[in-house]
Amino acid sequence: MNAFPQRRHHRSAALAAALFLAAVGAAKADETFDPASLRLDQVQVIGSHNSYHAGVEPGILAEIGRTSPDLARLLDYAHPPLSTQLDQGVRQLELDIYADSQGGRFADPHRPGHPEEKWPLPPAEAALMRQPGLKVMHIPDIDQHATCQPLKACLQEIRTWSHAHPDHVPVFVILEIEQSNDVPGTTPAELFNAGAFDTLDETIRSVFAPNDLLTPDDVRGRDPSLSAAVSARGWPTLARSRGKIVFLLDQRDNGPLYLEGHPSLRGRVAFTNAAPDAPDAAFAELNDGPTDRITALVRRHLLVRTRADVNTIEARDGRIARRDAMLASGAQIVSTDYPDGEPARWSGYRVGFPAGGAARCNPVTAPAGCIAQGIEPAGRHGLHLRRVVMVMRHGIRSPLPGQEPGEATVPGGWPRWEVAPGDLTPRGAAGMRATGRFEREWLDQNGLIPARGCPAPQTLAIRANSEPRTVASAEAFTRGFAPACSISVTHLRPGVPDPIFSALDADPTRFDMRAIVRRLPDADRVFARRTDALAALARLVRCNGGLCSFLTSVNRVQPDGANHGLILAGPIREGSSIAEALMLAYLDGKPETRLDGASVGAAQLGLFSALHAAMLNSIVRPPAIGEPLSRDLRERLIADLTETSGPDFRLYVGHDDTIAPLLGLMDTHVRAPGYAPDEIPVGSALGFAVYDTDAGKTAIRVFFQSQTPEALRAAPGHARPSLGFPAVPACKAATGLCTPDELISALKTSRAQDPHAPTTGEK
């Protein structure tokens, strides 16, 4: 008997022929997609905020931190040169401009309020600052270092890069005109007048030839106004705008002065940030949303800029909800302080597209059949997606036996479940179908598997653990991925442990638990950092009307009698189990538990999830146990990531203890929106996107995706996953890409043999 039998589905010859023709038709339809026909309002690019920002000098930043810590936090970032950002895929730059008509206004920076205490500039920079002309900086005196100076030099750098990459999608340059200084005691800004705006246009035209630019006159054409032109036809196509630069004014209050003598921007270089119904309306800026307003404007063909993050807030804690909402809004320009090549040093937070690249099909306005790979031809180091490999946890299930302890109660009692303990629920199946649709859409946009028709059998391979919930999850995923198609899910017979997913059950002799336990972190120390979650859970869960002793007892982790399993007691067992059971009930739409008259909602349950994450960090993630747990899966992953042939998409559907060991061996931490750090939610997945480069190399990008608790509870069938790109310490490239050798080295790491090696990120 075949150890991994294919699930056979019989179809009539007519149906098979119809599906074959549908697949061929889909392929031909995709082949006819012409990216040059896309309009600029039908694409989306990533931009950088304050792109020139070279960072504050450490001594000045420390001094600011002593008196204004909030200001110091928001100033604590820096970008590489503009050309480097463009090389890394940024397609929107932002320059803050100060008028300096006489020269020398900013040549002697000083301590705010103390002009006699100078902060000397390097001689070359001081010489530039003494010359008349438009300058680029953030805040005079305290934060005025830029990677290019003056404005004309910045423009020349952009022009040089553009001419070297003539097929690039348009580069948008946002100009923020600074006319005030909010920091008391610093050098005041010079007001812009009509003459200063004329000087701005003249400076731009002195660097760029007319055919280098896309101007309001180009977009308006013969229409009476910009608004009329954009409403009727949208923005120009890529065929008309490749290799061009588009200038955009940041502040709306600049509009009236810039428009003087130039109705509807006739003869002007830049587009104004106009009110949506104004005659000059073609571009609008909604940095903070709301997202529904952004979506409404992009449907009217307006170009919209928004921001994925602000003031280093998201970068410090890794929150990605705002980022994902702004990307999904359809805003054509999504700006960040942390583009793909510049991950935040605190959390690894970054903003990019799932498959990389400089531009993608706009999620709101792009036509059907749009393929992101064709939007901008790959450059010298271009990436071409070859394969995606994912390791996914099953969908929403009912609690396992004993996960809702009989001696414990919650207000209103434990919910009733319509499926057997541990089985996938109907809402869990709906969530997995939503994930399947999302993956198919992503693979289609990147030219890997067309969205229409049935994928060819050799293009994908799906394997699940033999547990009913994992098999059902994989099958639900396929129904979302290809609803009218028959896709095989490979798995062992029910009840037969699969070493790829359940090594402890399939091959217990590989686990010397006495040796392993000695090298695990102290569970009490791990859980000591979760006292807030334990205290909150103790208020909710009661035993015989009082405190449950297992929530306050000492954690116990010890080998069982056979030395091949673990015996657990204390919060690591009951606390983590109950916390997960409560989250599962919330995700499955059960009535909310109430405490002191208030609902226990997603935020509180997200706090509780720290207990389940602490359990994973104590006894699943550490390499001492993660190495034998994941040995068989890692062998397969290494083959998947390195072989030149094989399926375009491979999926393994298992459990949280399938994913956590891989993360531990790679020393990689994840943060799913709505959950505690390092929690592995139901339906989440660790992914590997494999690229071929134009240089003949292979690059691999690690990603982690999950659905938010609120989305799964509200409408699991429409819960789109959000993606994060966690830092992998073994991968040294600034872009976050790994070489195969780097990733294989991490997956083969021998840290499990070192009792002193850090194992969980718990210090």
Coordinates of C-alpha atoms in Angstrom, one line a residue, residues 117-498:
E117 CA 25.9 77.7 21.9
K118 CA 26.8 76.6 18.4
W119 CA 26.6 73.0 17.1
P120 CA 29.2 73.2 14.3
L121 CA 28.5 71.7 10.9
P122 CA 31.2 69.8 8.9
P123 CA 33.0 72.4 6.7
A124 CA 31.5 71.2 3.4
E125 CA 28.0 71.2 4.8
A126 CA 28.5 74.7 6.3
A127 CA 29.7 76.0 2.9
L128 CA 26.6 74.7 1.2
M129 CA 24.4 76.3 3.9
R130 CA 25.9 79.7 3.2
Q131 CA 24.8 79.7 -0.4
P132 CA 21.4 81.0 -1.4
G133 CA 18.8 78.5 -2.5
L134 CA 16.3 75.9 -1.4
K135 CA 17.5 73.7 1.4
V136 CA 16.4 70.2 2.6
M137 CA 16.1 69.3 6.2
H138 CA 13.7 68.2 8.9
I139 CA 14.0 70.7 11.8
P140 CA 16.5 73.6 11.8
D141 CA 19.3 73.4 14.4
I142 CA 18.4 70.1 16.1
D143 CA 17.7 67.9 13.0
Q144 CA 19.0 69.4 9.8
H145 CA 21.4 66.8 8.5
A146 CA 20.3 65.4 5.1
T147 CA 21.8 62.8 2.8
C148 CA 21.7 65.4 0.0
Q149 CA 22.0 69.2 0.1
P150 CA 20.8 71.6 -1.3
L151 CA 17.5 70.7 -3.0
K152 CA 19.2 70.8 -6.5
A153 CA 21.7 68.1 -5.5
C154 CA 18.8 65.8 -4.3
L155 CA 17.1 66.3 -7.7
Q156 CA 20.3 65.6 -9.5
E157 CA 20.7 62.3 -7.6
I158 CA 17.1 61.3 -8.6
R159 CA 17.7 62.2 -12.2
T160 CA 20.9 60.2 -12.4
W161 CA 19.2 57.1 -11.0
S162 CA 16.2 57.6 -13.3
H163 CA 18.3 57.8 -16.4
A164 CA 20.1 54.6 -15.4
H165 CA 16.8 52.8 -15.0
P166 CA 14.6 54.2 -17.9
D167 CA 11.9 51.6 -17.5
H168 CA 11.0 52.3 -13.9
V169 CA 7.5 53.1 -12.9
P170 CA 7.1 56.8 -12.2
V171 CA 8.9 58.0 -9.1
F172 CA 6.7 60.3 -7.0
V173 CA 8.5 63.1 -5.2
I174 CA 6.5 64.7 -2.4
L175 CA 7.6 68.3 -1.6
E176 CA 6.8 69.5 1.9
I177 CA 7.1 73.2 2.0
E178 CA 8.3 74.3 5.5
Q179 CA 7.1 77.7 6.6
S180 CA 7.2 77.4 10.4
N181 CA 9.3 75.8 13.1
D182 CA 7.4 74.3 16.0
V183 CA 10.5 73.9 18.3
P184 CA 10.8 77.0 20.4
G185 CA 14.1 78.8 20.2
T186 CA 15.3 77.4 16.9
T187 CA 16.0 79.3 13.7
P188 CA 12.8 80.5 12.2
A189 CA 11.7 79.5 8.7
E190 CA 11.6 81.9 5.8
L191 CA 8.0 82.2 4.4
F192 CA 7.4 81.0 0.9
N193 CA 5.8 83.5 -1.4
A194 CA 4.8 83.3 -5.0
G195 CA 8.4 84.0 -6.1
A196 CA 9.7 81.2 -3.9
F197 CA 7.2 78.8 -5.7
D198 CA 8.4 80.1 -9.0
T199 CA 12.0 79.4 -7.9
L200 CA 11.0 75.9 -6.9
D201 CA 9.6 75.2 -10.4
E202 CA 12.7 76.7 -12.0
T203 CA 15.0 74.6 -9.9
I204 CA 13.2 71.4 -10.9
R205 CA 13.2 72.4 -14.6
S206 CA 16.9 73.2 -14.4
V207 CA 17.6 69.5 -13.5
F208 CA 14.9 67.6 -15.4
A209 CA 14.2 67.9 -19.1
P210 CA 10.5 68.2 -20.1
N211 CA 10.4 64.5 -21.2
D212 CA 11.7 63.5 -17.7
L213 CA 8.6 64.8 -16.0
L214 CA 4.9 64.0 -15.8
T215 CA 3.2 67.4 -15.2
P216 CA -0.3 68.6 -14.7
D217 CA -0.4 69.8 -18.3
D218 CA 0.4 66.2 -19.4
V219 CA -2.5 64.8 -17.4
R220 CA -5.0 67.5 -18.2
G221 CA -4.5 67.3 -22.0
R222 CA -7.4 69.1 -23.7
D223 CA -9.8 68.9 -20.8
P224 CA -10.8 72.2 -19.1
S225 CA -9.4 71.1 -15.7
L226 CA -7.3 68.4 -14.1
S227 CA -10.4 67.2 -12.2
A228 CA -12.3 66.7 -15.4
A229 CA -9.4 64.8 -17.0
V230 CA -8.8 62.5 -14.1
S231 CA -12.5 61.8 -13.6
A232 CA -13.0 61.0 -17.3
R233 CA -9.8 59.0 -18.1
G234 CA -7.9 58.5 -14.9
W235 CA -4.1 59.1 -14.8
P236 CA -1.9 58.3 -17.8
T237 CA -0.9 54.7 -18.5
L238 CA 2.5 53.1 -17.7
A239 CA 3.2 53.2 -21.4
R240 CA 3.1 57.0 -21.3
S241 CA 4.8 57.5 -17.9
R242 CA 7.6 55.0 -17.5
G243 CA 10.9 56.6 -16.5
K244 CA 9.2 59.9 -15.5
I245 CA 9.3 61.8 -12.2
V246 CA 6.0 63.2 -10.7
F247 CA 6.2 66.1 -8.2
L248 CA 3.5 66.4 -5.6
L249 CA 3.0 69.2 -3.0
D250 CA 2.4 68.0 0.5
Q251 CA 0.3 70.6 2.3
R252 CA -3.1 71.6 1.1
D253 CA -2.6 75.2 2.2
N254 CA 0.1 75.6 -0.4
G255 CA -2.4 75.3 -3.2
P256 CA -3.8 78.9 -3.4
L257 CA -0.4 80.5 -3.7
Y258 CA 0.9 77.9 -6.1
L259 CA -2.2 78.3 -8.3
E260 CA -1.9 82.1 -8.6
G261 CA -1.6 82.8 -12.3
H262 CA -1.8 79.1 -13.1
P263 CA -5.5 78.1 -13.1
S264 CA -5.8 74.3 -12.8
L265 CA -2.0 74.2 -12.5
R266 CA -1.4 75.3 -16.1
G267 CA 2.4 75.6 -16.6
R268 CA 3.2 74.3 -13.2
V269 CA 5.5 71.3 -12.4
A270 CA 3.9 69.9 -9.3
F271 CA 0.4 68.6 -8.5
T272 CA -1.3 70.1 -5.5
N273 CA -2.9 68.3 -2.6
A274 CA -6.3 69.5 -3.6
A275 CA -9.8 69.1 -2.2
P276 CA -11.4 66.2 -4.1
D277 CA -13.9 68.4 -6.0
A278 CA -11.5 71.3 -6.8
P279 CA -10.6 72.0 -10.4
D280 CA -6.9 71.0 -9.7
A281 CA -7.9 67.8 -8.0
A282 CA -5.8 64.9 -9.1
F283 CA -3.9 64.1 -5.9
A284 CA -4.9 64.0 -2.3
E285 CA -3.1 63.2 0.9
L286 CA -4.8 61.3 3.7
N287 CA -1.9 60.3 5.9
D288 CA -4.2 58.9 8.7
G289 CA -7.1 57.7 6.6
P290 CA -9.8 56.9 7.2
T291 CA -9.4 53.9 4.9
D292 CA -13.0 54.1 3.5
R293 CA -12.4 57.7 2.5
I294 CA -9.2 56.6 0.7
T295 CA -11.0 53.8 -1.1
A296 CA -13.7 56.2 -2.2
L297 CA -11.2 58.6 -3.7
V298 CA -9.1 56.0 -5.5
R299 CA -12.3 54.7 -7.1
R300 CA -12.7 58.2 -8.5
H301 CA -9.2 57.8 -10.1
L302 CA -7.5 60.3 -7.7
L303 CA -4.0 59.5 -6.6
V304 CA -3.8 59.2 -2.8
R305 CA -0.8 59.1 -0.5
T306 CA -1.1 57.7 3.0
R307 CA 1.2 56.6 5.8
A308 CA 1.7 53.1 7.1
D309 CA 3.3 54.2 10.4
V310 CA 4.0 57.3 12.4
N311 CA 6.5 58.6 14.9
T312 CA 8.3 55.2 15.2
I313 CA 5.2 53.8 17.1
E314 CA 4.6 50.8 15.0
A315 CA 8.3 50.2 14.5
R316 CA 8.9 49.8 18.2
D317 CA 6.2 47.3 19.0
G318 CA 5.8 45.6 15.6
R319 CA 2.1 46.4 15.2
I320 CA 1.0 45.9 11.6
A321 CA -2.7 46.6 11.7
R322 CA -2.4 50.2 10.5
R323 CA 0.1 49.1 7.8
D324 CA -2.1 46.4 6.4
A325 CA -5.2 48.6 6.5
M326 CA -3.5 51.3 4.5
L327 CA -2.1 48.9 2.0
A328 CA -5.6 47.3 1.5
S329 CA -7.2 50.8 1.2
G330 CA -6.1 51.2 -2.4
A331 CA -3.9 54.3 -1.7
Q332 CA -1.5 54.3 -4.6
I333 CA 1.4 55.6 -2.4
V334 CA 1.9 54.1 1.0
S335 CA 4.7 55.9 2.8
T336 CA 6.8 54.6 5.7
D337 CA 9.9 55.3 7.8
Y338 CA 10.8 51.6 7.3
P339 CA 10.6 50.4 3.7
D340 CA 11.5 46.9 2.9
G341 CA 15.2 47.4 2.8
E342 CA 15.2 49.3 6.2
P343 CA 13.6 47.1 8.9
A344 CA 13.1 48.7 12.3
R345 CA 15.9 47.7 14.6
W346 CA 13.4 47.2 17.5
S347 CA 11.0 44.8 16.0
G348 CA 11.9 44.0 12.4
Y349 CA 8.8 46.0 11.3
R350 CA 9.0 46.9 7.6
V351 CA 6.6 47.8 4.8
G352 CA 6.7 46.0 1.5
F353 CA 4.7 43.8 -0.8
P354 CA 4.3 40.1 0.0
A355 CA 6.2 39.1 -3.2
G356 CA 8.6 42.0 -3.1
G357 CA 9.0 44.3 -6.1
A358 CA 8.7 48.0 -6.6
A359 CA 5.0 48.1 -7.5
R360 CA 2.0 45.8 -7.5
C361 CA -1.5 45.7 -8.9
N362 CA -3.7 48.1 -6.9
P363 CA -5.9 46.0 -4.6
V364 CA -8.9 48.3 -5.2
T365 CA -8.6 49.6 -8.8
A366 CA -6.5 47.1 -10.8
P367 CA -8.3 45.2 -13.6
A368 CA -8.8 41.5 -13.4
G369 CA -5.9 39.5 -14.7
C370 CA -3.3 42.1 -13.5
I371 CA 0.1 40.5 -12.8
A372 CA 2.4 42.5 -10.6
Q373 CA 5.6 41.1 -12.1
G374 CA 5.0 42.9 -15.3
I375 CA 4.5 46.4 -13.9
E376 CA 8.2 47.2 -13.6
P377 CA 10.7 45.2 -15.5
A378 CA 13.2 43.7 -13.1
G379 CA 16.4 45.6 -12.7
R380 CA 19.9 44.3 -12.4
H381 CA 19.0 42.6 -9.1
G382 CA 15.4 41.9 -10.1
L383 CA 13.5 39.1 -8.3
H384 CA 11.3 36.6 -10.0
L385 CA 9.1 34.5 -7.8
R386 CA 9.7 30.8 -8.5
R387 CA 8.1 29.0 -5.6
V388 CA 6.2 29.5 -2.3
V389 CA 6.4 27.0 0.6
M390 CA 4.2 27.4 3.6
V391 CA 3.8 25.6 7.0
M392 CA 0.3 26.3 8.3
R393 CA -1.5 25.7 11.5
H394 CA -5.0 24.2 11.2
G395 CA -8.1 26.4 11.4
I396 CA -10.5 27.1 14.4
R397 CA -11.1 24.0 16.3
S398 CA -13.1 23.0 19.4
P399 CA -11.1 22.6 22.6
L400 CA -9.2 19.4 23.2
P401 CA -10.3 17.0 25.9
G402 CA -9.4 18.6 29.3
Q403 CA -8.7 22.0 27.8
E404 CA -11.7 23.3 29.7
P405 CA -11.0 21.8 33.1
G406 CA -14.0 20.3 34.9
E407 CA -13.1 21.9 38.2
A408 CA -12.9 25.4 36.7
T409 CA -15.7 27.6 35.5
V410 CA -16.1 31.0 33.7
P411 CA -19.0 33.4 34.0
G412 CA -21.9 31.9 31.9
G413 CA -20.2 28.5 31.8
W414 CA -18.1 26.9 29.1
P415 CA -19.7 27.2 25.6
R416 CA -21.2 24.2 23.8
W417 CA -19.5 23.0 20.6
E418 CA -21.2 21.3 17.7
V419 CA -18.2 19.2 16.7
A420 CA -16.2 16.6 18.6
P421 CA -13.3 17.8 20.8
G422 CA -10.4 19.0 18.7
D423 CA -12.2 19.0 15.4
L424 CA -12.3 21.8 12.9
T425 CA -15.5 23.9 13.2
P426 CA -17.6 25.1 10.3
R427 CA -16.4 28.7 11.0
G428 CA -12.8 27.3 11.1
A429 CA -13.4 25.8 7.6
A430 CA -14.7 29.2 6.4
G431 CA -11.5 30.9 7.7
M432 CA -9.4 28.3 5.9
R433 CA -11.3 28.9 2.6
A434 CA -10.6 32.6 3.0
T435 CA -6.9 31.9 3.4
G436 CA -7.0 29.7 0.3
R437 CA -8.6 32.5 -1.8
F438 CA -6.0 34.9 -0.5
E439 CA -3.0 32.7 -1.5
R440 CA -4.5 32.0 -5.0
E441 CA -4.9 35.8 -5.5
W442 CA -1.3 36.4 -4.4
L443 CA 0.2 33.7 -6.6
D444 CA -1.8 34.9 -9.5
Q445 CA -0.7 38.5 -9.1
N446 CA 2.9 37.3 -9.2
G447 CA 2.4 35.2 -12.3
L448 CA 2.9 31.8 -10.5
I449 CA -0.6 30.2 -10.7
P450 CA -3.4 31.9 -12.7
A451 CA -6.5 32.8 -10.6
R452 CA -8.9 31.2 -13.1
G453 CA -9.4 27.6 -13.9
C454 CA -7.9 24.6 -12.2
P455 CA -4.2 24.6 -11.5
A456 CA -2.2 21.9 -13.2
P457 CA -1.6 19.0 -10.8
Q458 CA 2.1 19.4 -10.9
T459 CA 2.0 23.1 -9.8
L460 CA 1.0 22.4 -6.2
A461 CA 1.4 19.9 -3.4
I462 CA -0.6 19.9 -0.2
R463 CA 0.2 17.6 2.7
A464 CA -1.6 17.5 6.1
N465 CA -1.1 15.7 9.3
S466 CA -3.3 12.7 9.8
E467 CA -5.4 14.4 12.5
P468 CA -9.0 15.0 11.4
R469 CA -8.7 18.8 12.0
T470 CA -5.6 19.1 9.9
V471 CA -7.0 17.1 7.0
A472 CA -10.2 19.1 7.1
S473 CA -8.3 22.3 7.3
A474 CA -6.2 21.4 4.2
E475 CA -9.4 20.4 2.3
A476 CA -11.1 23.6 3.2
F477 CA -8.1 25.6 2.0
T478 CA -8.2 23.8 -1.4
R479 CA -11.9 24.7 -1.7
G480 CA -11.0 28.4 -1.3
F481 CA -7.9 28.1 -3.5
A482 CA -9.7 26.4 -6.4
P483 CA -13.4 26.0 -5.6
A484 CA -14.5 24.0 -8.6
C485 CA -11.4 21.8 -8.8
S486 CA -10.4 18.5 -7.4
I487 CA -7.1 18.9 -5.5
S488 CA -5.5 16.0 -3.6
V489 CA -4.5 16.4 0.0
T490 CA -1.8 13.9 0.9
H491 CA -1.9 12.4 4.4
L492 CA -1.4 9.2 6.4
R493 CA -4.3 7.2 7.5
P494 CA -6.2 8.6 10.4
G495 CA -4.6 7.5 13.7
V496 CA -1.2 6.9 12.1
P497 CA 1.3 9.5 13.5
D498 CA 3.1 11.4 10.8

